[in-house]
Amino acid sequence: MGRSKFASLCLVVVLGIMTFVASSQRSVAQEVQGDLSKRVKNKVQPTYPELARRMAVKGAVKLMVTVGTNGKVKSTKVVGGHPVLVGASEDAIRRWKFEPGSDEATGIVEFIFQSDN
């Protein structure tokens, strides 16, 4: 079974098992490392995924981000984090704006998903 099919199957099973978790969740960009730290113009926070909320999943997602000379995210690579939180993190980082530069820039961005309680 392929990795994406296995992940999809796991999500379906978890949804079937989970009923309700009452917790307030939020996400924040915690840290920007590397060449990117001085180039960030606008940050967009990820939306906490409903599935993660139901599962009470929290933790950090680290992404290796490459920004092109035009200031737009060229690519991302997951360095670590819960699979249920990764998609929201990648969606958010792709909406970040960076200062244009003469060279591509690469760095690590870490999003923290945590409980407000």
PDB file of C-alpha atoms in Angstrom:
ATOM      1  CA  MET A   1       0.000   0.000   0.000  1.00  0.00           C
ATOM      2  CA  GLY A   2       1.374   3.416  -0.971  1.00  0.00           C
ATOM      3  CA  ARG A   3       2.274   6.025   1.609  1.00  0.00           C
ATOM      4  CA  SER A   4      -0.535   8.419   0.633  1.00  0.00           C
ATOM      5  CA  LYS A   5      -3.132   5.622   0.632  1.00  0.00           C
ATOM      6  CA  PHE A   6      -1.926   4.522   4.068  1.00  0.00           C
ATOM      7  CA  ALA A   7      -2.125   8.090   5.376  1.00  0.00           C
ATOM      8  CA  SER A   8      -5.627   8.485   3.950  1.00  0.00           C
ATOM      9  CA  LEU A   9      -6.721   5.203   5.489  1.00  0.00           C
ATOM     10  CA  CYS A  10      -5.304   6.269   8.867  1.00  0.00           C
ATOM     11  CA  LEU A  11      -7.198   9.566   8.686  1.00  0.00           C
ATOM     12  CA  VAL A  12     -10.464   7.775   7.887  1.00  0.00           C
ATOM     13  CA  VAL A  13      -9.961   5.354  10.778  1.00  0.00           C
ATOM     14  CA  VAL A  14      -9.141   8.173  13.185  1.00  0.00           C
ATOM     15  CA  LEU A  15     -12.214  10.149  12.086  1.00  0.00           C
ATOM     16  CA  GLY A  16     -14.360   7.089  12.692  1.00  0.00           C
ATOM     17  CA  ILE A  17     -12.958   6.623  16.190  1.00  0.00           C
ATOM     18  CA  MET A  18     -12.872  10.234  17.354  1.00  0.00           C
ATOM     19  CA  THR A  19     -16.120  11.796  18.558  1.00  0.00           C
ATOM     20  CA  PHE A  20     -15.416  15.063  20.296  1.00  0.00           C
ATOM     21  CA  VAL A  21     -12.472  16.771  21.946  1.00  0.00           C
ATOM     22  CA  ALA A  22     -13.166  20.050  23.703  1.00  0.00           C
ATOM     23  CA  SER A  23     -10.001  22.053  23.462  1.00  0.00           C
ATOM     24  CA  SER A  24      -9.082  25.426  22.078  1.00  0.00           C
ATOM     25  CA  GLN A  25      -6.162  25.242  19.663  1.00  0.00           C
ATOM     26  CA  ARG A  26      -4.026  27.838  17.936  1.00  0.00           C
ATOM     27  CA  SER A  27      -0.913  28.032  15.822  1.00  0.00           C
ATOM     28  CA  VAL A  28       1.933  30.511  15.699  1.00  0.00           C
ATOM     29  CA  ALA A  29       5.059  30.894  13.620  1.00  0.00           C
ATOM     30  CA  GLN A  30       7.628  30.370  16.303  1.00  0.00           C
ATOM     31  CA  GLU A  31      10.950  30.685  14.575  1.00  0.00           C
ATOM     32  CA  VAL A  32      12.507  31.591  11.235  1.00  0.00           C
ATOM     33  CA  GLN A  33      16.117  30.491  10.745  1.00  0.00           C
ATOM     34  CA  GLY A  34      18.711  30.941   8.042  1.00  0.00           C
ATOM     35  CA  ASP A  35      18.812  33.441   5.193  1.00  0.00           C
ATOM     36  CA  LEU A  36      15.044  33.955   5.422  1.00  0.00           C
ATOM     37  CA  SER A  37      14.883  35.760   8.765  1.00  0.00           C
ATOM     38  CA  LYS A  38      15.802  39.192   7.379  1.00  0.00           C
ATOM     39  CA  ARG A  39      13.730  38.844   4.197  1.00  0.00           C
ATOM     40  CA  VAL A  40      10.248  38.179   5.648  1.00  0.00           C
ATOM     41  CA  LYS A  41       7.756  40.926   4.721  1.00  0.00           C
ATOM     42  CA  ASN A  42       4.441  39.308   5.624  1.00  0.00           C
ATOM     43  CA  LYS A  43       3.631  36.184   7.653  1.00  0.00           C
ATOM     44  CA  VAL A  44       0.411  34.175   7.421  1.00  0.00           C
ATOM     45  CA  GLN A  45      -0.467  31.903  10.326  1.00  0.00           C
ATOM     46  CA  PRO A  46      -1.729  28.412   9.507  1.00  0.00           C
ATOM     47  CA  THR A  47      -5.338  27.500  10.172  1.00  0.00           C
ATOM     48  CA  TYR A  48      -5.573  24.781  12.790  1.00  0.00           C
ATOM     49  CA  PRO A  49      -6.933  21.721  10.916  1.00  0.00           C
ATOM     50  CA  GLU A  50     -10.309  20.465  12.153  1.00  0.00           C
ATOM     51  CA  LEU A  51      -9.019  16.887  12.207  1.00  0.00           C
ATOM     52  CA  ALA A  52      -6.086  17.935  14.407  1.00  0.00           C
ATOM     53  CA  ARG A  53      -8.505  19.769  16.716  1.00  0.00           C
ATOM     54  CA  ARG A  54     -10.672  16.651  17.036  1.00  0.00           C
ATOM     55  CA  MET A  55      -7.628  14.491  17.698  1.00  0.00           C
ATOM     56  CA  ALA A  56      -6.109  17.064  20.099  1.00  0.00           C
ATOM     57  CA  VAL A  57      -2.912  16.972  18.051  1.00  0.00           C
ATOM     58  CA  LYS A  58      -0.364  19.594  18.980  1.00  0.00           C
ATOM     59  CA  GLY A  59       3.301  20.079  18.349  1.00  0.00           C
ATOM     60  CA  ALA A  60       5.750  21.650  15.935  1.00  0.00           C
ATOM     61  CA  VAL A  61       6.084  21.443  12.176  1.00  0.00           C
ATOM     62  CA  LYS A  62       9.455  22.357  10.673  1.00  0.00           C
ATOM     63  CA  LEU A  63       9.717  23.233   7.009  1.00  0.00           C
ATOM     64  CA  MET A  64      12.829  23.824   4.898  1.00  0.00           C
ATOM     65  CA  VAL A  65      11.778  26.719   2.686  1.00  0.00           C
ATOM     66  CA  THR A  66      13.431  27.974  -0.496  1.00  0.00           C
ATOM     67  CA  VAL A  67      12.493  31.476  -1.638  1.00  0.00           C
ATOM     68  CA  GLY A  68      13.123  32.547  -5.220  1.00  0.00           C
ATOM     69  CA  THR A  69      14.687  35.821  -6.295  1.00  0.00           C
ATOM     70  CA  ASN A  70      11.178  37.242  -6.785  1.00  0.00           C
ATOM     71  CA  GLY A  71      10.374  36.839  -3.058  1.00  0.00           C
ATOM     72  CA  LYS A  72       7.917  33.980  -3.537  1.00  0.00           C
ATOM     73  CA  VAL A  73       8.219  30.523  -1.968  1.00  0.00           C
ATOM     74  CA  LYS A  74       9.744  28.247  -4.567  1.00  0.00           C
ATOM     75  CA  SER A  75       9.691  24.986  -2.619  1.00  0.00           C
ATOM     76  CA  THR A  76       9.123  23.451   0.791  1.00  0.00           C
ATOM     77  CA  LYS A  77      10.363  20.253   2.360  1.00  0.00           C
ATOM     78  CA  VAL A  78       9.021  18.824   5.606  1.00  0.00           C
ATOM     79  CA  VAL A  79      11.809  18.450   8.146  1.00  0.00           C
ATOM     80  CA  GLY A  80       9.549  17.228  10.957  1.00  0.00           C
ATOM     81  CA  GLY A  81       6.090  17.347  12.435  1.00  0.00           C
ATOM     82  CA  HIS A  82       2.783  15.542  12.736  1.00  0.00           C
ATOM     83  CA  PRO A  83       1.354  14.647   9.298  1.00  0.00           C
ATOM     84  CA  VAL A  84      -2.061  16.087  10.202  1.00  0.00           C
ATOM     85  CA  LEU A  85      -0.463  19.520  10.769  1.00  0.00           C
ATOM     86  CA  VAL A  86       1.897  19.576   7.779  1.00  0.00           C
ATOM     87  CA  GLY A  87      -0.641  20.545   5.101  1.00  0.00           C
ATOM     88  CA  ALA A  88      -1.822  23.616   7.016  1.00  0.00           C
ATOM     89  CA  SER A  89       1.788  24.667   7.575  1.00  0.00           C
ATOM     90  CA  GLU A  90       2.684  24.319   3.893  1.00  0.00           C
ATOM     91  CA  ASP A  91      -0.445  26.226   2.847  1.00  0.00           C
ATOM     92  CA  ALA A  92       0.439  29.091   5.203  1.00  0.00           C
ATOM     93  CA  ILE A  93       4.123  29.349   4.220  1.00  0.00           C
ATOM     94  CA  ARG A  94       3.212  29.526   0.529  1.00  0.00           C
ATOM     95  CA  ARG A  95       1.264  32.717   1.323  1.00  0.00           C
ATOM     96  CA  TRP A  96       4.221  34.379   3.074  1.00  0.00           C
ATOM     97  CA  LYS A  97       5.837  37.313   1.270  1.00  0.00           C
ATOM     98  CA  PHE A  98       9.590  37.872   1.218  1.00  0.00           C
ATOM     99  CA  GLU A  99      11.837  40.683   0.014  1.00  0.00           C
ATOM    100  CA  PRO A 100      13.148  40.015  -3.505  1.00  0.00           C
ATOM    101  CA  GLY A 101      16.873  39.331  -3.692  1.00  0.00           C
ATOM    102  CA  SER A 102      19.667  38.625  -6.096  1.00  0.00           C
ATOM    103  CA  ASP A 103      19.916  34.999  -4.952  1.00  0.00           C
ATOM    104  CA  GLU A 104      17.562  32.310  -3.731  1.00  0.00           C
ATOM    105  CA  ALA A 105      17.361  32.011   0.055  1.00  0.00           C
ATOM    106  CA  THR A 106      16.831  28.889   2.148  1.00  0.00           C
ATOM    107  CA  GLY A 107      15.920  28.512   5.792  1.00  0.00           C
ATOM    108  CA  ILE A 108      13.830  26.670   8.345  1.00  0.00           C
ATOM    109  CA  VAL A 109      10.415  27.894   9.479  1.00  0.00           C
ATOM    110  CA  GLU A 110       8.827  26.270  12.519  1.00  0.00           C
ATOM    111  CA  PHE A 111       5.111  26.467  13.265  1.00  0.00           C
ATOM    112  CA  ILE A 112       3.921  25.584  16.758  1.00  0.00           C
ATOM    113  CA  PHE A 113       0.403  24.199  17.200  1.00  0.00           C
ATOM    114  CA  GLN A 114      -0.646  24.349  20.835  1.00  0.00           C
ATOM    115  CA  SER A 115      -3.562  24.507  23.207  1.00  0.00           C
ATOM    116  CA  ASP A 116      -4.759  27.858  24.566  1.00  0.00           C
ATOM    117  CA  ASN A 117      -5.581  26.189  27.873  1.00  0.00           C
TER     118      ASN A 117
END
